[in-house]
Short mmCIF file of C-alpha atoms and ligand atoms in Angstrom, two decimals:
data_model
loop_
_atom_site.label_atom_id
_atom_site.label_comp_id
_atom_site.label_asym_id
_atom_site.label_seq_id
_atom_site.Cartn_x
_atom_site.Cartn_y
_atom_site.Cartn_z
CA MET Z 13 69.26 108.18 120.18
CA LYS Z 14 70.46 105.41 122.53
CA THR Z 15 73.49 103.14 122.39
CA GLN Z 16 75.64 101.01 124.62
CA VAL Z 17 78.93 102.72 123.81
CA ALA Z 18 79.32 106.01 122.04
CA ILE Z 19 82.53 106.41 120.44
CA ILE Z 20 84.06 109.81 119.73
CA GLY Z 21 86.55 109.64 116.84
CA GLY Z 22 86.60 107.54 113.56
CA GLY Z 23 90.31 106.92 113.41
CA PRO Z 24 91.85 103.50 113.95
CA SER Z 25 91.16 103.52 117.64
CA GLY Z 26 87.47 104.35 117.45
CA LEU Z 27 86.78 102.03 114.53
CA LEU Z 28 88.56 99.06 115.83
CA LEU Z 29 86.88 99.27 119.19
CA SER Z 30 83.41 99.73 117.43
CA GLN Z 31 84.10 96.56 115.17
CA LEU Z 32 85.35 94.54 117.99
CA LEU Z 33 82.13 95.39 120.12
CA TYR Z 34 79.98 94.69 117.19
CA LYS Z 35 81.43 91.25 116.96
CA ARG Z 36 80.49 90.67 120.51
CA GLY Z 37 76.95 91.94 119.97
CA ILE Z 38 77.49 95.35 121.70
CA ASP Z 39 76.01 98.36 120.17
CA SER Z 40 78.11 101.37 119.34
CA ILE Z 41 77.91 104.60 117.45
CA VAL Z 42 81.07 106.36 116.08
CA LEU Z 43 81.00 110.19 115.68
CA GLU Z 44 83.70 111.53 113.37
CA ARG Z 45 84.52 115.24 112.96
CA LYS Z 46 85.89 114.96 109.43
CA THR Z 47 84.64 113.27 106.07
CA LYS Z 48 85.48 109.63 105.40
CA ASP Z 49 87.68 110.75 102.45
CA TYR Z 50 89.67 113.23 104.72
CA VAL Z 51 90.28 110.51 107.39
CA LEU Z 52 91.52 108.09 104.63
CA SER Z 53 93.87 110.94 103.24
CA ARG Z 54 95.90 110.89 106.26
CA ILE Z 55 99.36 109.09 105.93
CA ARG Z 56 100.57 107.99 109.25
CA ALA Z 57 101.81 104.72 110.90
CA GLY Z 58 103.48 101.84 109.00
CA VAL Z 59 104.68 99.26 111.23
CA LEU Z 60 102.19 96.87 113.24
CA GLU Z 61 103.04 94.83 116.23
CA LYS Z 62 101.73 91.29 116.78
CA GLY Z 63 99.22 92.55 119.19
CA LEU Z 64 97.59 94.86 116.78
CA MET Z 65 97.70 92.13 114.05
CA ALA Z 66 95.85 89.73 116.48
CA LEU Z 67 93.11 92.40 117.28
CA LEU Z 68 92.53 93.05 113.47
CA GLU Z 69 92.13 89.18 113.04
CA GLU Z 70 89.64 89.19 115.88
CA ALA Z 71 87.74 92.02 114.29
CA GLY Z 72 87.75 90.08 111.02
CA VAL Z 73 89.63 92.77 109.14
CA ALA Z 74 92.97 91.14 108.64
CA ASP Z 75 92.57 89.43 105.33
CA ARG Z 76 94.09 92.37 103.18
CA MET Z 77 96.82 92.86 105.62
CA HIS Z 78 97.92 89.23 105.26
CA ALA Z 79 97.70 89.41 101.53
CA GLU Z 80 99.33 92.79 101.03
CA GLY Z 81 101.34 93.53 104.01
CA PHE Z 82 105.04 92.70 104.37
CA PRO Z 83 106.12 90.65 107.36
CA HIS Z 84 109.61 91.97 108.49
CA ASP Z 85 112.09 89.88 110.51
CA GLY Z 86 114.11 92.95 111.69
CA THR Z 87 115.42 96.38 110.74
CA LEU Z 88 118.62 98.08 109.64
CA ILE Z 89 120.33 100.82 111.65
CA SER Z 90 122.78 102.88 110.33
CA TYR Z 91 125.26 105.58 111.53
CA GLY Z 92 127.41 107.49 109.10
CA ASN Z 93 128.53 104.70 106.63
CA GLU Z 94 128.14 102.01 109.13
CA MET Z 95 124.98 99.76 109.03
CA PHE Z 96 123.87 96.77 111.16
CA HIS Z 97 120.77 94.52 111.28
CA VAL Z 98 118.71 93.91 114.35
CA ASP Z 99 117.01 90.52 113.84
CA PHE Z 100 113.71 90.65 115.85
CA ALA Z 101 112.66 87.12 114.72
CA LYS Z 102 115.99 85.73 116.27
CA HIS Z 103 115.73 87.54 119.42
CA THR Z 104 111.95 87.24 120.10
CA GLY Z 105 110.52 84.63 117.69
CA THR Z 106 108.24 87.45 116.44
CA LYS Z 107 108.02 89.60 113.39
CA VAL Z 108 106.36 92.90 112.57
CA MET Z 109 104.07 93.65 109.72
CA VAL Z 110 104.52 96.63 107.39
CA TYR Z 111 101.06 97.71 106.48
CA GLY Z 112 99.85 101.36 106.48
CA GLN Z 113 97.57 102.76 108.93
CA THR Z 114 95.48 104.25 106.09
CA GLU Z 115 94.91 100.72 104.76
CA ILE Z 116 93.85 99.40 108.26
CA THR Z 117 91.38 102.39 108.53
CA ARG Z 118 90.04 101.60 105.11
CA ASP Z 119 89.57 98.13 106.06
CA LEU Z 120 87.73 99.06 109.21
CA TYR Z 121 85.43 101.44 107.42
CA ASP Z 122 84.59 98.65 104.86
CA ALA Z 123 83.81 96.25 107.72
CA ARG Z 124 81.67 98.71 109.76
CA GLU Z 125 79.71 99.73 106.56
CA ALA Z 126 79.23 96.09 105.54
CA ALA Z 127 77.71 95.38 109.11
CA ASP Z 128 75.57 98.57 108.80
CA GLY Z 129 77.64 100.02 111.72
CA LYS Z 130 76.39 103.51 112.79
CA ILE Z 131 79.09 106.06 111.82
CA GLU Z 132 78.13 109.85 111.69
CA PHE Z 133 80.67 112.12 109.80
CA GLU Z 134 81.09 115.77 109.97
CA VAL Z 135 79.86 116.09 113.46
CA GLU Z 136 80.42 119.42 115.31
CA ASN Z 137 80.45 120.59 118.87
CA VAL Z 138 80.59 117.33 120.55
CA VAL Z 139 79.92 117.71 124.24
CA ILE Z 140 80.11 115.02 126.98
CA HIS Z 141 77.65 115.51 129.58
CA GLY Z 142 77.49 113.72 132.92
CA ALA Z 143 80.70 111.43 132.45
CA ASP Z 144 81.09 111.38 136.15
CA THR Z 145 77.44 110.17 136.91
CA ASP Z 146 75.43 107.14 135.81
CA LYS Z 147 73.44 109.22 133.24
CA VAL Z 148 76.11 110.16 130.49
CA HIS Z 149 75.09 111.61 127.15
CA LEU Z 150 76.45 113.35 124.28
CA THR Z 151 75.25 116.37 122.29
CA TYR Z 152 76.49 117.37 118.97
CA ALA Z 153 75.41 118.87 115.58
CA VAL Z 154 75.43 117.45 111.98
CA HIS Z 155 75.08 120.28 109.30
CA GLY Z 156 73.49 122.52 111.94
CA GLU Z 157 70.99 119.87 113.32
CA GLU Z 158 71.34 119.29 116.97
CA ARG Z 159 71.41 115.70 118.09
CA ARG Z 160 71.75 113.77 121.22
CA ILE Z 161 72.89 110.27 122.17
CA ASP Z 162 72.15 108.57 125.61
CA CYS Z 163 74.67 105.87 126.26
CA ASP Z 164 76.07 103.61 129.05
CA PHE Z 165 79.76 104.52 128.13
CA VAL Z 166 81.87 106.97 126.14
CA ALA Z 167 85.10 106.03 124.57
CA GLY Z 168 87.26 109.16 123.81
CA CYS Z 169 89.16 108.00 120.62
CA ASP Z 170 89.28 111.50 119.23
CA GLY Z 171 93.07 112.09 119.09
CA PHE Z 172 95.34 114.70 120.50
CA HIS Z 173 93.15 117.70 119.40
CA GLY Z 174 89.78 116.04 120.40
CA VAL Z 175 87.33 117.00 123.01
CA SER Z 176 87.43 113.93 125.49
CA ARG Z 177 90.73 114.60 127.36
CA GLN Z 178 89.48 118.32 127.89
CA THR Z 179 86.31 116.88 129.42
CA ILE Z 180 88.16 115.48 132.36
CA PRO Z 181 88.52 118.39 134.89
CA LEU Z 182 91.98 119.97 135.28
CA ASP Z 183 92.09 119.08 138.98
CA VAL Z 184 91.70 115.58 137.99
CA ARG Z 185 93.99 115.28 135.09
CA ARG Z 186 97.80 114.91 135.43
CA GLU Z 187 99.74 115.66 132.09
CA TYR Z 188 103.28 114.94 131.11
CA GLU Z 189 104.91 116.19 128.06
CA LYS Z 190 108.31 116.61 126.26
CA VAL Z 191 108.28 118.55 122.97
CA TYR Z 192 111.26 117.73 120.57
CA PRO Z 193 113.20 120.57 118.99
CA PHE Z 194 112.57 119.08 115.48
CA GLY Z 195 109.95 117.46 113.25
CA TRP Z 196 109.82 114.76 110.60
CA LEU Z 197 109.33 115.67 107.00
CA GLY Z 198 107.81 112.66 105.38
CA VAL Z 199 106.96 111.85 101.71
CA LEU Z 200 105.32 109.17 99.82
CA SER Z 201 106.62 108.19 96.54
CA GLU Z 202 105.55 105.53 93.80
CA THR Z 203 109.04 104.08 93.75
CA PRO Z 204 110.53 100.77 94.97
CA PRO Z 205 111.78 100.85 98.39
CA VAL Z 206 115.70 101.40 98.67
CA ASN Z 207 115.82 98.23 100.88
CA ASP Z 208 113.66 95.20 101.87
CA GLU Z 209 113.95 96.35 105.42
CA LEU Z 210 113.38 99.74 107.17
CA ILE Z 211 116.60 101.73 107.60
CA TYR Z 212 116.80 103.98 110.69
CA ALA Z 213 119.66 106.36 109.98
CA ASN Z 214 121.61 108.64 112.51
CA SER Z 215 123.72 110.86 110.47
CA GLU Z 216 125.66 114.23 111.19
CA ARG Z 217 123.13 116.01 109.15
CA GLY Z 218 120.24 114.49 111.28
CA PHE Z 219 117.85 111.41 111.42
CA ALA Z 220 116.34 109.77 108.36
CA LEU Z 221 114.04 106.63 107.88
CA CYS Z 222 113.48 104.62 104.67
CA SER Z 223 110.28 102.73 104.95
CA MET Z 224 107.70 101.47 102.44
CA ARG Z 225 103.95 100.66 101.95
CA ASN Z 226 104.28 98.09 98.93
CA ALA Z 227 106.79 97.10 96.24
CA ASN Z 228 106.17 100.27 94.54
CA LEU Z 229 105.20 102.77 97.12
CA SER Z 230 107.93 104.06 99.58
CA ARG Z 231 107.77 106.20 102.67
CA TYR Z 232 110.64 108.31 103.51
CA TYR Z 233 111.31 110.75 106.53
CA ILE Z 234 114.15 113.10 107.29
CA GLN Z 235 114.46 115.02 110.49
CA CYS Z 236 113.78 118.74 109.78
CA SER Z 237 113.66 122.19 111.71
CA LEU Z 238 110.21 122.97 113.28
CA SER Z 239 110.48 126.16 111.37
CA ASP Z 240 110.38 124.27 108.03
CA SER Z 241 107.19 123.81 105.92
CA PRO Z 242 106.66 121.16 103.33
CA ASP Z 243 106.78 123.93 100.55
CA ASP Z 244 110.28 124.70 101.69
CA TRP Z 245 111.51 121.38 100.15
CA THR Z 246 111.36 120.68 96.57
CA ASP Z 247 111.37 116.94 95.68
CA GLU Z 248 115.03 117.31 94.47
CA ALA Z 249 116.17 118.91 97.71
CA PHE Z 250 114.53 116.09 99.72
CA TRP Z 251 116.13 113.31 97.73
CA GLU Z 252 119.59 114.96 97.89
CA GLU Z 253 119.35 115.40 101.57
CA LEU Z 254 118.12 111.83 102.23
CA LYS Z 255 121.10 110.49 100.24
CA ARG Z 256 123.39 112.36 102.35
CA ARG Z 257 122.00 110.83 105.54
CA ILE Z 258 121.88 107.20 104.52
CA PRO Z 259 124.99 104.95 103.83
CA ALA Z 260 126.52 105.65 100.37
CA ASP Z 261 125.85 102.03 99.08
CA GLN Z 262 122.12 102.55 99.93
CA ALA Z 263 122.11 106.27 98.42
CA GLU Z 264 123.53 104.76 95.28
CA LYS Z 265 120.53 102.51 94.72
CA LEU Z 266 117.93 104.99 95.95
CA VAL Z 267 115.31 105.19 93.33
CA THR Z 268 113.78 108.83 93.43
CA GLY Z 269 110.65 110.22 91.86
CA PRO Z 270 107.79 112.65 92.18
CA THR Z 271 106.55 112.79 95.73
CA ILE Z 272 102.63 112.23 95.90
CA GLU Z 273 102.50 113.40 99.48
CA LYS Z 274 104.74 115.56 101.69
CA SER Z 275 103.84 116.73 105.16
CA ILE Z 276 105.69 117.52 108.54
CA ALA Z 277 104.79 115.98 111.89
CA PRO Z 278 105.95 117.58 114.92
CA LEU Z 279 107.40 115.27 117.59
CA ARG Z 280 106.25 115.14 121.18
CA SER Z 281 105.88 112.62 123.97
CA PHE Z 282 102.71 113.11 126.09
CA VAL Z 283 100.77 111.18 128.58
CA THR Z 284 97.50 112.28 130.46
CA GLU Z 285 96.52 110.33 133.61
CA PRO Z 286 94.14 108.87 134.41
CA MET Z 287 92.59 107.45 131.08
CA ARG Z 288 89.36 107.06 132.77
CA TRP Z 289 86.79 109.57 134.34
CA GLY Z 290 83.65 107.89 135.37
CA ARG Z 291 81.97 106.65 132.34
CA LEU Z 292 84.44 108.33 129.94
CA PHE Z 293 87.41 106.20 128.78
CA LEU Z 294 90.17 107.82 126.77
CA CYS Z 295 91.84 105.69 123.98
CA GLY Z 296 94.91 106.06 121.72
CA ASP Z 297 96.13 109.58 120.82
CA ALA Z 298 93.52 111.16 123.00
CA ALA Z 299 95.32 109.98 125.93
CA HIS Z 300 98.98 109.73 124.79
CA ILE Z 301 101.51 110.63 121.94
CA VAL Z 302 105.00 109.34 121.17
CA PRO Z 303 107.56 110.50 118.70
CA PRO Z 304 107.16 108.04 115.62
CA THR Z 305 110.80 106.84 116.03
CA GLY Z 306 109.69 103.51 117.66
CA ALA Z 307 106.50 102.97 115.59
CA LYS Z 308 104.48 102.93 118.70
CA GLY Z 309 101.77 105.50 118.36
CA LEU Z 310 99.15 103.31 116.55
CA ASN Z 311 100.17 100.19 118.36
CA THR Z 312 99.86 101.65 121.87
CA ALA Z 313 96.32 102.88 120.69
CA ALA Z 314 95.69 99.07 119.94
CA SER Z 315 96.52 97.89 123.42
CA ASP Z 316 94.29 100.62 124.82
CA VAL Z 317 91.43 99.29 122.62
CA HIS Z 318 92.21 95.61 123.81
CA TYR Z 319 91.84 96.62 127.59
CA LEU Z 320 88.70 98.66 127.02
CA TYR Z 321 87.12 96.14 124.73
CA HIS Z 322 87.49 93.23 127.28
CA GLY Z 323 86.50 95.56 130.09
CA LEU Z 324 83.36 96.40 128.14
CA CYS Z 325 82.65 92.61 127.28
CA GLU Z 326 83.11 91.71 131.05
CA HIS Z 327 80.61 94.47 131.86
CA TYR Z 328 77.88 93.45 129.56
CA GLU Z 329 78.40 89.72 129.38
CA ASN Z 330 79.27 88.89 133.13
CA GLY Z 331 78.13 92.03 134.96
CA SER Z 332 81.60 92.53 136.35
CA ASP Z 333 83.16 96.03 136.25
CA ALA Z 334 86.68 94.63 137.18
CA GLY Z 335 88.13 95.24 133.70
CA LEU Z 336 86.69 98.92 133.40
CA ASP Z 337 87.98 99.68 137.00
CA ALA Z 338 91.54 98.31 135.94
CA TYR Z 339 91.58 100.03 132.53
CA SER Z 340 93.43 103.22 133.21
CA GLU Z 341 96.09 101.53 135.43
CA LYS Z 342 96.50 98.63 132.98
CA ALA Z 343 96.67 100.87 129.88
CA LEU Z 344 99.07 103.32 131.49
CA ALA Z 345 101.53 100.61 132.64
CA ARG Z 346 102.08 99.61 128.91
CA VAL Z 347 101.75 103.26 127.66
CA TRP Z 348 104.76 104.43 129.90
CA LYS Z 349 106.84 101.62 128.47
CA ALA Z 350 106.08 102.62 124.95
CA GLU Z 351 106.81 106.16 125.72
CA ARG Z 352 110.27 105.23 127.20
CA PHE Z 353 111.25 103.20 124.11
CA SER Z 354 110.05 105.88 121.78
CA TRP Z 355 112.10 108.56 123.88
CA TRP Z 356 115.14 106.25 124.03
CA PHE Z 357 115.12 105.40 120.21
CA SER Z 358 114.57 109.16 119.38
CA SER Z 359 117.45 110.31 121.65
CA LEU Z 360 119.73 107.70 120.01
CA MET Z 361 118.90 108.56 116.37
CA HIS Z 362 118.33 112.41 116.14
CA ARG Z 363 120.73 115.41 116.11
CA TYR Z 364 119.80 117.69 118.91
CA PRO Z 365 120.47 121.51 118.36
CA ASP Z 366 122.37 121.84 121.63
CA GLN Z 367 124.02 118.26 121.24
CA THR Z 368 127.91 118.48 122.18
CA THR Z 369 130.53 116.45 120.55
CA PHE Z 370 130.56 114.32 123.75
CA ASP Z 371 126.72 113.87 123.44
CA HIS Z 372 127.35 112.57 119.88
CA ARG Z 373 130.06 110.16 120.90
CA MET Z 374 127.66 108.80 123.48
CA GLN Z 375 125.21 108.00 120.70
CA VAL Z 376 127.96 106.33 118.76
CA ALA Z 377 128.98 104.27 121.86
CA GLU Z 378 125.52 103.12 122.42
CA LEU Z 379 125.00 102.32 118.51
CA GLU Z 380 128.22 100.29 118.73
CA PHE Z 381 127.02 98.71 121.90
CA LEU Z 382 123.71 97.72 120.31
CA ARG Z 383 125.45 96.48 117.10
CA SER Z 384 127.70 94.11 119.04
CA ASN Z 385 125.74 92.94 122.01
CA ASP Z 386 122.89 90.28 121.91
CA ALA Z 387 121.28 91.42 125.32
CA ALA Z 388 121.13 94.91 123.86
CA GLN Z 389 119.57 93.78 120.60
CA LYS Z 390 117.08 91.50 122.31
CA ALA Z 391 115.89 94.43 124.58
CA MET Z 392 115.35 96.56 121.56
CA ALA Z 393 113.73 93.87 119.62
CA GLU Z 394 111.20 92.87 122.47
CA ASN Z 395 110.12 96.64 122.57
CA TYR Z 396 109.95 97.07 118.85
CA VAL Z 397 107.70 93.83 118.21
CA GLY Z 398 105.62 94.78 121.04
CA LEU Z 399 105.69 94.08 124.68
CA PRO Z 400 102.92 91.87 126.00
CA TYR Z 401 99.30 93.15 126.56
P1 FAS E 16 93.58 109.72 115.39
O1 FAS E 16 94.22 111.09 115.71
O2 FAS E 16 94.18 108.78 114.22
O3 FAS E 16 92.02 109.72 115.20
C1 FAS E 16 91.22 110.50 115.94
C2 FAS E 16 90.05 110.99 115.12
O4 FAS E 16 89.16 111.58 115.84
C3 FAS E 16 90.30 111.67 113.84
O5 FAS E 16 89.69 111.00 112.68
C4 FAS E 16 89.57 112.92 114.15
O6 FAS E 16 89.19 113.66 113.11
C5 FAS E 16 88.61 112.57 115.08
N1 FAS E 16 88.14 113.73 115.96
C6 FAS E 16 88.88 114.75 116.57
N2 FAS E 16 88.28 115.51 117.39
C7 FAS E 16 86.86 115.11 117.33
C8 FAS E 16 85.79 115.53 117.83
N3 FAS E 16 85.66 116.59 118.57
N4 FAS E 16 84.56 114.93 117.48
C9 FAS E 16 84.65 113.79 116.56
N5 FAS E 16 85.73 113.32 116.00
C10 FAS E 16 86.83 114.14 116.36
N6 FAS E 16 102.30 106.56 114.48
C11 FAS E 16 103.19 105.65 114.16
O7 FAS E 16 103.35 104.59 114.77
N7 FAS E 16 104.06 105.74 113.08
C12 FAS E 16 104.04 106.96 112.27
O8 FAS E 16 104.84 107.17 111.44
C13 FAS E 16 103.04 107.93 112.84
N8 FAS E 16 103.02 109.27 111.98
C14 FAS E 16 102.09 110.11 112.39
C15 FAS E 16 102.07 111.29 111.80
C16 FAS E 16 101.15 112.33 112.24
C17 FAS E 16 100.97 113.66 111.57
C18 FAS E 16 100.40 112.06 113.29
C19 FAS E 16 99.26 113.25 113.97
C20 FAS E 16 100.32 110.90 113.93
C21 FAS E 16 101.38 109.91 113.73
N9 FAS E 16 101.42 108.72 114.15
C22 FAS E 16 102.34 107.73 113.92
C23 FAS E 16 100.63 108.45 115.17
C24 FAS E 16 99.31 107.96 114.74
O9 FAS E 16 99.35 106.76 113.95
C25 FAS E 16 98.36 107.61 115.95
O10 FAS E 16 99.06 106.97 116.86
C26 FAS E 16 97.11 107.04 115.46
O11 FAS E 16 96.42 107.87 114.36
C27 FAS E 16 96.26 106.90 116.68
O12 FAS E 16 94.98 106.66 116.28
P2 FAS E 16 93.60 107.27 117.11
O13 FAS E 16 93.95 107.10 118.48
O14 FAS E 16 92.49 106.74 116.41
O15 FAS E 16 93.72 108.91 116.81
C1 PHB E 17 106.24 104.43 108.53
O1 PHB E 17 106.41 103.59 107.56
O2 PHB E 17 105.38 105.36 108.39
C2 PHB E 17 107.12 104.46 109.77
C3 PHB E 17 107.87 103.30 110.02
C4 PHB E 17 108.41 103.12 111.25
C5 PHB E 17 108.45 104.09 112.10
C6 PHB E 17 107.68 105.26 111.72
C7 PHB E 17 107.01 105.47 110.66
O3 PHB E 17 109.06 104.12 113.32
#
């Protein structure tokens, strides 16, 4: 089989890139390890930056987001029983959109299938051959049948545990990592959200986040021990703990109910450099991971897709490789700013096992400065709504 761009990974990065390329007449094939249902069963990101919204519009898959998503002007931040609002619209003139990553992925699958896009599921043993030559190709198997794709470029959109990053030789790769000493226990419940806006909570018992997917589907998280498993937490225990971590007036109005999903995500900051090796380009979680505190994971995957998409269009439409040659440096410049914001917000909002009383007072002082200072709020707002591409 031949294609122009072989895309490894059928998550949001791979699907968005494939759909954008299709709109410009550039051929691609997406190889996905899991089934479509499995991919759509994952519950992940919930907040979209303006840049991602614009890409979804350009890809022709933004109608449901605009119809069912929730534009948010700002967010609430609480510490103990104190709570304040950071107004993104006031400080930046921009909002964010609350619309689940699962729905984005569904919209992208629908669009690719409507366009007869080539997607292969349940692929195994994907191997990238000759990425650092002019003759790159992939081999893989589907239900035991060996296959080959000859292509011009490979987009490694296969997430943190994929094969693409590992294809870049260790003496070429530089990796940077910080593993956090806690995880996030997340639940979905068919209950009305406790508040119209998200609540990021710093409490003496640990971090909590109140989010949502729609008027009757709420998403909640509490910081938990890395030794916890979802089965350690009954629904009742989760709700009681969440109530103890958010301000009393919010806890009083929290509507609880059976959880329909419960999972624990470990938190890490990770970047691999470079994001390109010959004809292989890494995109999204294949190249970088952030703690979800700043809602940057999916949104930084989007800016990678933006840079790679434009680089590929320049190559095929103008015969110029300037965009592709600049890809890694350009993407990493924005990745590191997202890493910093995610690390900063995680450091501000979580309880660390080795935290001293002085460390906690530093958190309270920074929260009170953020509460009272417009410049501090503007800086936070600009990072949260998304720095320019
Ligand atoms: P993804 O990991 O989504 O997709 C990669 C795809 O490649 C997967 O479908 C995988 O099956 C496939 N794949 C892997 N190896 C392969 C191989 N060898 N061959 C073929 N296919 C292969 N971000 C937020 O902003 N907010 C959140 O709350 C949030 N929560 C998260 C919770 C968890 C548990 C995780 C893991 C991530 C979370 N993220 C969150 C980050 C998440 O949203 C990612 O940033 C986003 O999924 C990135 O999309 P992709 O780069 O497409 O990677
Ligand atoms: C979510 O709704 O899943 C969500 C929102 C904001 C975050 C992380 C997760 O920072």
